[in-house]
């Protein structure tokens, strides 16, 4: 796990022995002191799956900043062992604008990247992660299949898994966020 905020920590919880998931060795890297358990090199080169859950804060003009996401992929590229027999699958969980993950994949063609948006509320993120209504996986079908296999292994076969391309998965995340914001706005108006 890269980024140990509420999204990253919910992934750690979801794959932990306390939720009945035995045999998983969780490694966490975060730049914030006290949130890491491993180095970036260990997380990248000793993992089958890497969950990237870093902030995409809003800029002054209202657009999102992808600076942290870009920096993380540069750092992964600087330590990843491209000569290793097996490469990790990198799941980008941060909210990004449509087209971002394809751009990352073009920039780092030897990485196996999947866009796997989170649908968590900060207040109940751990519970939300282990009780998801669906998993969205965007990217090359070979890579999305590997992630689908991981989620089926962990959560069984009852939760729907939607495998699609990068842009569609990114738009699904944005549509979901817009829908929730509209619901909140509507309910606020009804309250007034």
Tab-separated table of N, CA and C in Angstrom, residues 13 20-21 27 36 41 57 66 77 83 95 101 142 165 176 189:
chain	number	residue	atom	x	y	z
A	13	UNK	N	-6.845	-2.987	6.290
A	13	UNK	CA	-7.827	-3.647	7.156
A	13	UNK	C	-8.527	-4.785	6.408
A	20	UNK	N	-10.391	-12.014	8.688
A	20	UNK	CA	-10.431	-13.379	8.181
A	20	UNK	C	-9.573	-13.626	6.963
A	21	UNK	N	-8.663	-12.739	6.661
A	21	UNK	CA	-7.802	-12.885	5.486
A	21	UNK	C	-6.409	-13.300	5.954
A	27	UNK	N	2.448	-4.671	3.284
A	27	UNK	CA	3.535	-3.699	3.402
A	27	UNK	C	2.955	-2.321	3.111
A	36	UNK	N	4.337	4.531	7.922
A	36	UNK	CA	4.962	3.488	7.098
A	36	UNK	C	5.407	2.313	7.939
A	41	UNK	N	11.024	0.732	-1.719
A	41	UNK	CA	11.641	-0.381	-2.439
A	41	UNK	C	11.010	-1.707	-2.029
A	57	UNK	N	-5.586	16.725	-4.268
A	57	UNK	CA	-6.254	17.914	-3.716
A	57	UNK	C	-6.741	18.883	-4.791
A	66	UNK	N	-2.836	16.575	-9.800
A	66	UNK	CA	-2.321	15.213	-9.959
A	66	UNK	C	-0.838	15.125	-9.600
A	77	UNK	N	8.858	4.088	-10.511
A	77	UNK	CA	9.729	3.833	-11.661
A	77	UNK	C	11.208	3.845	-11.265
A	83	UNK	N	13.634	-6.066	-14.303
A	83	UNK	CA	14.232	-7.335	-14.735
A	83	UNK	C	13.688	-8.522	-13.949
A	95	UNK	N	-8.795	9.442	-6.936
A	95	UNK	CA	-9.702	10.042	-7.924
A	95	UNK	C	-8.877	10.861	-8.910
A	101	UNK	N	-5.032	7.755	-16.213
A	101	UNK	CA	-4.397	6.441	-16.072
A	101	UNK	C	-3.801	5.978	-17.400
A	142	UNK	N	-5.700	-8.273	-19.347
A	142	UNK	CA	-4.809	-9.198	-18.629
A	142	UNK	C	-4.578	-8.700	-17.199
A	165	UNK	N	-12.234	-0.308	-19.657
A	165	UNK	CA	-10.997	0.410	-19.993
A	165	UNK	C	-10.743	1.528	-18.979
A	176	UNK	N	-20.234	8.718	-10.062
A	176	UNK	CA	-20.638	8.361	-8.712
A	176	UNK	C	-20.477	9.555	-7.761
A	189	UNK	N	-31.245	21.311	0.362
A	189	UNK	CA	-32.334	22.213	-0.056
A	189	UNK	C	-33.659	21.810	0.604
